[in-house]
Amino acid sequence: MNEKVIELEKKKVVLVGLYLPGIYPPGKDEVVSGLLSNAFLKATAEADPEIKSRYSFDIIDIPTTIEACEIAEKICNLKPDILAYSVYMWNYTQMAESLVLVKDTFPEIKVLLGGPLVTYTPEDMLQKNPLVDVIVCGSGESRFKQLLKNNLDVEMLESIPRIAYRDENRQICLTEGDVQEDLNNIPLPYHNKAVDLNDGRKHTVIVETYRGCVFECGYCIWGEPDKSLYKFPIDGVLNEIDEIYNNPNVEAVIFADACLFYTRERAKQIIDKIVASSEGNRIPTVLTLDILVINEEMVQSLSKLNMIHGQLHFGMQTTNPKALELLKRKSGPDVFKKRIEQIRQVDPAAQISFDLIYGLPGDNYEAFRESVNFAMSMDPGKLYFSPLLLLPGTPFWDQKEELGFDYDPLPPYMVRSNKHYSPEDMEKTFRLVLWLLTIMYVPAIRDAIVKIPSYNSAFRSIELVDRYIEILRESIDPVSECECIFTIDNNNDSRRHVMNVISRPENILLAYEATQQLLSECDAEILSEDIKIGIDYYRTICVRENIGDSDFYDQYDRKKIDYIKTSWVTA
């Protein structure tokens, strides 16, 4: 009875993580993707006996697709005394809107913010969010403990480094100082059960084996100026992996490291541990990779893993020398060509994909097209296209006046143009990218277009894309229906609209027929076998009711059917 009374007297801390659903695994919105930051905060706080005796902790992981009123209701049901949000570029709006509703119900609660979006502009964020009491800048585990031990007493806040807060008169104050967490003192959250993977739900799990980055790319907040790597103890990391990869509720694992292979010896231990722990349960895994450090031994190690989409994924971003110079990146086209050839010598079946960013300073529409052309010449399994976001804390943010950036004033600050990339070029790129999606999400069409230049050298990949668009646009044009507004919501809505339209059977059939015409025009009918299967499949789907994939297995095997179908998951 006494224990229950004591438990009731504890203050309730609610940690809110708002995540993007349905990315890993693709299309599975029901799989929970908990933010690692909240897991670390809870694990660290609960490991301190004094804090554990005074506070209880709940983590709420909520998809960003839920309305603010429902987010607020979930928070209020837990009756928090302290509310902490982890704020990223994708969840700022949901945070701000739900906080207003929570404060209407619990006006006395203390509100903390942390995360990359608020770390570098804390004063501005406090001005825009008057209901917030404290912002913790950077990695926050040790200062989270300090705040709790001091009951968020305003008089004590000035002694805590690198925070922003409101004093007794609600005036904004900033404290100075540098904070670097000792990772030896931060418990890892899964092995320590701060996160319950057996709560009756399926989970996407995020893992961090070190913090920092050896580079300082213009658009990225990963790397600090000292370019140091701060590593979690390897024994703890291996125990964490064992816990995660042996849990049947884990659907996917994402490594949050800048590149696992920046710590080469540790990387080998980690991959070997994943393989040993995954016996009979090969969980899809996501790793960020750097083309500059990849070598034969690493490719052999990666071949042991179940990489999500079966892909080795690299950030190419651009091949334009001026843009690469401004980015402070050394991985130009020559490096990519050499390393991709090395990878395929080790693993000829390797599926390789690339990221490309548009809106970069030093770039323009024509330069972006050249980057796409080069990336397609590498025979990729997929190309991913992203608009540039001008994130606070990045070198580009610090140079925004010098580089002439025009950007959305609301998070996540999507770039509209810069002094090199005109608004007109940005709109043309926006529409080109939407058309490129219609190629990239149909593997058989993508591969046919990519391979044409090897059979007829008179054609370049980007020019083939232009012609494909011309042909298909005569029958269907969902891109023209999209308004070019440079916000992340409009960008995502436009992509969903285009691919939801194209992925209808009658429209995928049109895409296949356009590809067949393109092959004919290029004297590359040798590549038409899979295109003809796609035409047969989708033509049959369009005219026959209640027909399923299994009806085609006598004629074509299951892998072939999977290959010719669109990989888009309708949203």
Tab-separated table of N, CA, C and O in Angstrom, residues 10-97:
chain	number	residue	atom	x	y	z
A	10	LYS	N	4.665	10.511	-7.307
A	10	LYS	CA	5.688	10.848	-8.288
A	10	LYS	C	5.116	11.790	-9.350
A	10	LYS	O	3.967	11.685	-9.743
A	11	LYS	N	5.967	12.677	-9.818
A	11	LYS	CA	5.574	13.536	-10.932
A	11	LYS	C	5.660	12.739	-12.229
A	11	LYS	O	6.554	11.921	-12.406
A	12	LYS	N	4.727	13.026	-13.114
A	12	LYS	CA	4.662	12.300	-14.373
A	12	LYS	C	5.359	13.109	-15.474
A	12	LYS	O	5.015	14.262	-15.730
A	13	VAL	N	6.329	12.474	-16.115
A	13	VAL	CA	7.021	13.054	-17.264
A	13	VAL	C	6.571	12.301	-18.512
A	13	VAL	O	6.701	11.072	-18.575
A	14	VAL	N	6.068	13.038	-19.486
A	14	VAL	CA	5.630	12.433	-20.735
A	14	VAL	C	6.555	12.910	-21.851
A	14	VAL	O	6.705	14.111	-22.087
A	15	LEU	N	7.177	11.953	-22.516
A	15	LEU	CA	8.092	12.223	-23.630
A	15	LEU	C	7.370	11.896	-24.927
A	15	LEU	O	6.929	10.757	-25.130
A	16	VAL	N	7.247	12.881	-25.815
A	16	VAL	CA	6.449	12.714	-27.022
A	16	VAL	C	7.367	12.606	-28.243
A	16	VAL	O	8.205	13.484	-28.487
A	17	GLY	N	7.185	11.515	-28.997
A	17	GLY	CA	7.898	11.331	-30.252
A	17	GLY	C	6.912	11.240	-31.400
A	17	GLY	O	6.079	10.324	-31.452
A	18	LEU	N	6.961	12.183	-32.302
A	18	LEU	CA	6.073	12.212	-33.464
A	18	LEU	C	6.874	11.763	-34.681
A	18	LEU	O	7.805	12.444	-35.106
A	19	TYR	N	6.516	10.611	-35.244
A	19	TYR	CA	7.323	9.992	-36.294
A	19	TYR	C	6.552	9.911	-37.609
A	19	TYR	O	5.322	9.935	-37.642
A	20	LEU	N	7.308	9.824	-38.704
A	20	LEU	CA	6.715	9.628	-40.026
A	20	LEU	C	6.390	8.149	-40.205
A	20	LEU	O	7.288	7.311	-40.139
A	21	PRO	N	5.143	7.802	-40.449
A	21	PRO	CA	4.772	6.382	-40.553
A	21	PRO	C	4.996	5.826	-41.951
A	21	PRO	O	5.090	6.558	-42.936
A	22	GLY	N	5.100	4.512	-42.026
A	22	GLY	CA	5.038	3.810	-43.295
A	22	GLY	C	6.237	3.941	-44.198
A	22	GLY	O	6.137	3.666	-45.392
A	23	ILE	N	7.390	4.364	-43.671
A	23	ILE	CA	8.592	4.474	-44.504
A	23	ILE	C	9.410	3.187	-44.420
A	23	ILE	O	9.764	2.589	-45.437
A	24	TYR	N	9.726	2.754	-43.222
A	24	TYR	CA	10.416	1.479	-42.996
A	24	TYR	C	9.602	0.685	-41.986
A	24	TYR	O	9.499	1.099	-40.832
A	25	PRO	N	9.027	-0.456	-42.364
A	25	PRO	CA	8.909	-1.004	-43.719
A	25	PRO	C	7.943	-0.176	-44.559
A	25	PRO	O	7.003	0.404	-44.018
A	26	PRO	N	8.148	-0.162	-45.885
A	26	PRO	CA	7.330	0.678	-46.753
A	26	PRO	C	5.851	0.328	-46.675
A	26	PRO	O	5.470	-0.826	-46.770
A	27	GLY	N	5.042	1.346	-46.477
A	27	GLY	CA	3.599	1.177	-46.529
A	27	GLY	C	2.956	0.596	-45.290
A	27	GLY	O	1.740	0.495	-45.217
A	28	LYS	N	3.759	0.235	-44.279
A	28	LYS	CA	3.191	-0.384	-43.077
A	28	LYS	C	3.012	0.679	-41.993
A	28	LYS	O	3.821	0.812	-41.073
A	29	ASP	N	1.933	1.437	-42.119
A	29	ASP	CA	1.691	2.534	-41.183
A	29	ASP	C	1.494	2.057	-39.748
A	29	ASP	O	1.677	2.815	-38.796
A	30	GLU	N	1.079	0.800	-39.592
A	30	GLU	CA	0.785	0.297	-38.245
A	30	GLU	C	2.041	-0.024	-37.449
A	30	GLU	O	1.976	-0.245	-36.231
A	31	VAL	N	3.206	-0.044	-38.095
A	31	VAL	CA	4.460	-0.343	-37.399
A	31	VAL	C	4.964	0.924	-36.721
A	31	VAL	O	5.152	1.955	-37.364
A	32	VAL	N	5.199	0.849	-35.419
A	32	VAL	CA	5.618	2.009	-34.631
A	32	VAL	C	7.107	2.275	-34.852
A	32	VAL	O	7.927	1.362	-34.799
A	33	SER	N	7.444	3.544	-35.088
A	33	SER	CA	8.842	3.936	-35.260
A	33	SER	C	9.192	4.935	-34.164
A	33	SER	O	9.022	6.148	-34.322
A	34	GLY	N	9.656	4.434	-33.029
A	34	GLY	CA	9.932	5.293	-31.888
A	34	GLY	C	11.186	6.127	-32.083
A	34	GLY	O	12.196	5.643	-32.582
A	35	LEU	N	11.128	7.410	-31.675
A	35	LEU	CA	12.296	8.275	-31.780
A	35	LEU	C	13.324	7.881	-30.726
A	35	LEU	O	13.010	7.749	-29.539
A	36	LEU	N	14.558	7.719	-31.158
A	36	LEU	CA	15.613	7.246	-30.271
A	36	LEU	C	15.926	8.250	-29.168
A	36	LEU	O	16.310	7.871	-28.062
A	37	SER	N	15.767	9.533	-29.460
A	37	SER	CA	16.097	10.562	-28.465
A	37	SER	C	15.299	10.374	-27.183
A	37	SER	O	15.853	10.470	-26.070
A	38	ASN	N	14.004	10.121	-27.301
A	38	ASN	CA	13.181	9.933	-26.103
A	38	ASN	C	13.571	8.670	-25.351
A	38	ASN	O	13.538	8.623	-24.121
A	39	ALA	N	13.952	7.635	-26.094
A	39	ALA	CA	14.386	6.397	-25.453
A	39	ALA	C	15.639	6.629	-24.614
A	39	ALA	O	15.761	6.127	-23.487
A	40	PHE	N	16.580	7.395	-25.154
A	40	PHE	CA	17.798	7.704	-24.404
A	40	PHE	C	17.486	8.539	-23.153
A	40	PHE	O	18.053	8.308	-22.081
A	41	LEU	N	16.600	9.523	-23.286
A	41	LEU	CA	16.261	10.363	-22.139
A	41	LEU	C	15.640	9.537	-21.022
A	41	LEU	O	15.998	9.678	-19.840
A	42	LYS	N	14.715	8.677	-21.377
A	42	LYS	CA	14.054	7.842	-20.362
A	42	LYS	C	15.044	6.880	-19.727
A	42	LYS	O	15.072	6.727	-18.487
A	43	ALA	N	15.877	6.238	-20.537
A	43	ALA	CA	16.853	5.285	-19.994
A	43	ALA	C	17.821	5.971	-19.048
A	43	ALA	O	18.144	5.440	-17.974
A	44	THR	N	18.295	7.150	-19.421
A	44	THR	CA	19.253	7.877	-18.592
A	44	THR	C	18.622	8.329	-17.292
A	44	THR	O	19.222	8.204	-16.212
A	45	ALA	N	17.414	8.861	-17.364
A	45	ALA	CA	16.745	9.348	-16.155
A	45	ALA	C	16.419	8.210	-15.196
A	45	ALA	O	16.636	8.317	-13.978
A	46	GLU	N	15.918	7.100	-15.727
A	46	GLU	CA	15.538	5.983	-14.859
A	46	GLU	C	16.748	5.299	-14.234
A	46	GLU	O	16.606	4.595	-13.223
A	47	ALA	N	17.926	5.488	-14.825
A	47	ALA	CA	19.129	4.892	-14.240
A	47	ALA	C	19.622	5.666	-13.026
A	47	ALA	O	20.500	5.181	-12.299
A	48	ASP	N	19.078	6.846	-12.791
A	48	ASP	CA	19.462	7.669	-11.638
A	48	ASP	C	18.472	7.410	-10.498
A	48	ASP	O	17.286	7.724	-10.614
A	49	PRO	N	18.925	6.834	-9.375
A	49	PRO	CA	17.996	6.460	-8.297
A	49	PRO	C	17.183	7.640	-7.765
A	49	PRO	O	15.990	7.486	-7.461
A	50	GLU	N	17.825	8.810	-7.628
A	50	GLU	CA	17.100	9.968	-7.100
A	50	GLU	C	15.960	10.373	-8.023
A	50	GLU	O	14.821	10.610	-7.585
A	51	ILE	N	16.253	10.429	-9.318
A	51	ILE	CA	15.216	10.817	-10.273
A	51	ILE	C	14.118	9.765	-10.322
A	51	ILE	O	12.922	10.087	-10.338
A	52	LYS	N	14.500	8.498	-10.311
A	52	LYS	CA	13.501	7.436	-10.400
A	52	LYS	C	12.571	7.436	-9.190
A	52	LYS	O	11.399	7.031	-9.291
A	53	SER	N	13.070	7.883	-8.049
A	53	SER	CA	12.229	7.926	-6.851
A	53	SER	C	11.232	9.078	-6.882
A	53	SER	O	10.242	9.066	-6.151
A	54	ARG	N	11.481	10.050	-7.739
A	54	ARG	CA	10.637	11.255	-7.749
A	54	ARG	C	9.761	11.381	-8.995
A	54	ARG	O	8.798	12.141	-8.987
A	55	TYR	N	10.129	10.669	-10.054
A	55	TYR	CA	9.415	10.825	-11.316
A	55	TYR	C	9.069	9.464	-11.915
A	55	TYR	O	9.796	8.492	-11.737
A	56	SER	N	7.968	9.435	-12.669
A	56	SER	CA	7.672	8.291	-13.529
A	56	SER	C	7.645	8.794	-14.981
A	56	SER	O	7.350	9.969	-15.234
A	57	PHE	N	7.954	7.892	-15.906
A	57	PHE	CA	8.151	8.304	-17.298
A	57	PHE	C	7.280	7.480	-18.243
A	57	PHE	O	7.164	6.264	-18.092
A	58	ASP	N	6.696	8.185	-19.199
A	58	ASP	CA	5.964	7.535	-20.283
A	58	ASP	C	6.433	8.119	-21.602
A	58	ASP	O	6.582	9.345	-21.732
A	59	ILE	N	6.669	7.237	-22.574
A	59	ILE	CA	6.958	7.663	-23.934
A	59	ILE	C	5.710	7.446	-24.782
A	59	ILE	O	5.111	6.365	-24.741
A	60	ILE	N	5.309	8.479	-25.519
A	60	ILE	CA	4.225	8.330	-26.480
A	60	ILE	C	4.833	8.459	-27.867
A	60	ILE	O	5.384	9.504	-28.221
A	61	ASP	N	4.749	7.395	-28.656
A	61	ASP	CA	5.174	7.436	-30.056
A	61	ASP	C	3.923	7.542	-30.919
A	61	ASP	O	3.083	6.641	-30.922
A	62	ILE	N	3.799	8.649	-31.648
A	62	ILE	CA	2.580	8.961	-32.383
A	62	ILE	C	2.940	9.309	-33.826
A	62	ILE	O	3.832	10.127	-34.066
A	63	PRO	N	2.239	8.737	-34.809
A	63	PRO	CA	2.517	9.114	-36.203
A	63	PRO	C	2.073	10.535	-36.502
A	63	PRO	O	1.077	11.020	-35.954
A	64	THR	N	2.794	11.207	-37.368
A	64	THR	CA	2.474	12.593	-37.702
A	64	THR	C	1.186	12.714	-38.502
A	64	THR	O	0.686	13.823	-38.699
A	65	THR	N	0.654	11.604	-38.969
A	65	THR	CA	-0.592	11.628	-39.739
A	65	THR	C	-1.821	11.806	-38.844
A	65	THR	O	-2.921	12.018	-39.348
A	66	ILE	N	-1.639	11.720	-37.531
A	66	ILE	CA	-2.761	11.883	-36.594
A	66	ILE	C	-3.003	13.374	-36.354
A	66	ILE	O	-2.057	14.166	-36.230
A	67	GLU	N	-4.257	13.759	-36.266
A	67	GLU	CA	-4.611	15.161	-36.048
A	67	GLU	C	-4.129	15.641	-34.675
A	67	GLU	O	-4.025	14.865	-33.724
A	68	ALA	N	-3.878	16.954	-34.592
A	68	ALA	CA	-3.345	17.545	-33.356
A	68	ALA	C	-4.260	17.292	-32.166
A	68	ALA	O	-3.785	17.073	-31.037
A	69	CYS	N	-5.573	17.302	-32.392
A	69	CYS	CA	-6.500	17.100	-31.275
A	69	CYS	C	-6.363	15.696	-30.693
A	69	CYS	O	-6.458	15.505	-29.464
A	70	GLU	N	-6.106	14.705	-31.545
A	70	GLU	CA	-5.936	13.334	-31.059
A	70	GLU	C	-4.585	13.168	-30.361
A	70	GLU	O	-4.473	12.447	-29.363
A	71	ILE	N	-3.554	13.828	-30.890
A	71	ILE	CA	-2.251	13.813	-30.215
A	71	ILE	C	-2.391	14.396	-28.821
A	71	ILE	O	-1.915	13.823	-27.824
A	72	ALA	N	-3.082	15.539	-28.734
A	72	ALA	CA	-3.273	16.190	-27.433
A	72	ALA	C	-4.064	15.306	-26.480
A	72	ALA	O	-3.762	15.234	-25.272
A	73	GLU	N	-5.073	14.609	-26.991
A	73	GLU	CA	-5.876	13.727	-26.139
A	73	GLU	C	-5.028	12.599	-25.552
A	73	GLU	O	-5.146	12.273	-24.360
A	74	LYS	N	-4.154	12.010	-26.391
A	74	LYS	CA	-3.287	10.937	-25.908
A	74	LYS	C	-2.351	11.449	-24.804
A	74	LYS	O	-2.080	10.744	-23.824
A	75	ILE	N	-1.852	12.655	-24.976
A	75	ILE	CA	-0.971	13.240	-23.962
A	75	ILE	C	-1.742	13.518	-22.679
A	75	ILE	O	-1.306	13.162	-21.579
A	76	CYS	N	-2.903	14.137	-22.820
A	76	CYS	CA	-3.688	14.517	-21.639
A	76	CYS	C	-4.153	13.308	-20.841
A	76	CYS	O	-4.301	13.382	-19.607
A	77	ASN	N	-4.405	12.196	-21.505
A	77	ASN	CA	-4.830	10.986	-20.796
A	77	ASN	C	-3.797	10.524	-19.772
A	77	ASN	O	-4.128	9.834	-18.803
A	78	LEU	N	-2.531	10.894	-19.992
A	78	LEU	CA	-1.462	10.506	-19.064
A	78	LEU	C	-1.250	11.522	-17.943
A	78	LEU	O	-0.436	11.299	-17.047
A	79	LYS	N	-1.950	12.638	-17.987
A	79	LYS	CA	-1.910	13.673	-16.940
A	79	LYS	C	-0.474	14.082	-16.598
A	79	LYS	O	0.008	13.886	-15.469
A	80	PRO	N	0.229	14.668	-17.540
A	80	PRO	CA	1.639	14.991	-17.307
A	80	PRO	C	1.822	16.186	-16.381
A	80	PRO	O	0.998	17.109	-16.353
A	81	ASP	N	2.925	16.146	-15.638
A	81	ASP	CA	3.411	17.331	-14.924
A	81	ASP	C	4.479	18.036	-15.756
A	81	ASP	O	4.609	19.258	-15.703
A	82	ILE	N	5.235	17.236	-16.489
A	82	ILE	CA	6.270	17.747	-17.386
A	82	ILE	C	6.061	17.096	-18.740
A	82	ILE	O	5.891	15.881	-18.843
A	83	LEU	N	6.081	17.923	-19.777
A	83	LEU	CA	5.868	17.437	-21.137
A	83	LEU	C	7.088	17.789	-21.977
A	83	LEU	O	7.506	18.952	-22.023
A	84	ALA	N	7.672	16.787	-22.621
A	84	ALA	CA	8.880	17.004	-23.433
A	84	ALA	C	8.640	16.491	-24.849
A	84	ALA	O	8.264	15.339	-25.044
A	85	TYR	N	8.863	17.358	-25.819
A	85	TYR	CA	8.757	16.987	-27.232
A	85	TYR	C	10.152	16.898	-27.841
A	85	TYR	O	11.013	17.755	-27.574
A	86	SER	N	10.353	15.904	-28.679
A	86	SER	CA	11.558	15.813	-29.494
A	86	SER	C	11.192	16.345	-30.881
A	86	SER	O	10.366	15.759	-31.576
A	87	VAL	N	11.814	17.464	-31.287
A	87	VAL	CA	11.342	18.219	-32.442
A	87	VAL	C	12.305	18.068	-33.621
A	87	VAL	O	13.488	18.404	-33.525
A	88	TYR	N	11.745	17.571	-34.711
A	88	TYR	CA	12.478	17.387	-35.960
A	88	TYR	C	11.762	18.162	-37.064
A	88	TYR	O	10.656	18.673	-36.864
A	89	MET	N	12.397	18.190	-38.240
A	89	MET	CA	11.824	18.977	-39.328
A	89	MET	C	10.438	18.492	-39.716
A	89	MET	O	9.616	19.274	-40.198
A	90	TRP	N	10.173	17.203	-39.526
A	90	TRP	CA	8.914	16.637	-40.024
A	90	TRP	C	7.772	16.723	-39.019
A	90	TRP	O	6.642	16.397	-39.345
A	91	ASN	N	8.037	17.138	-37.761
A	91	ASN	CA	6.958	17.083	-36.770
A	91	ASN	C	6.716	18.397	-36.032
A	91	ASN	O	5.983	18.432	-35.045
A	92	TYR	N	7.343	19.476	-36.511
A	92	TYR	CA	7.208	20.758	-35.809
A	92	TYR	C	5.752	21.205	-35.737
A	92	TYR	O	5.266	21.625	-34.684
A	93	THR	N	5.044	21.155	-36.849
A	93	THR	CA	3.665	21.639	-36.884
A	93	THR	C	2.783	20.868	-35.914
A	93	THR	O	1.988	21.457	-35.163
A	94	GLN	N	2.932	19.547	-35.897
A	94	GLN	CA	2.116	18.723	-34.988
A	94	GLN	C	2.452	19.037	-33.535
A	94	GLN	O	1.574	19.035	-32.663
A	95	MET	N	3.721	19.289	-33.245
A	95	MET	CA	4.114	19.675	-31.889
A	95	MET	C	3.437	20.973	-31.483
A	95	MET	O	2.786	21.061	-30.428
A	96	ALA	N	3.595	22.000	-32.320
A	96	ALA	CA	3.091	23.328	-31.975
A	96	ALA	C	1.574	23.329	-31.796
A	96	ALA	O	1.043	23.945	-30.857
A	97	GLU	N	0.872	22.630	-32.679
A	97	GLU	CA	-0.594	22.633	-32.617
A	97	GLU	C	-1.109	21.813	-31.436
A	97	GLU	O	-2.062	22.220	-30.754
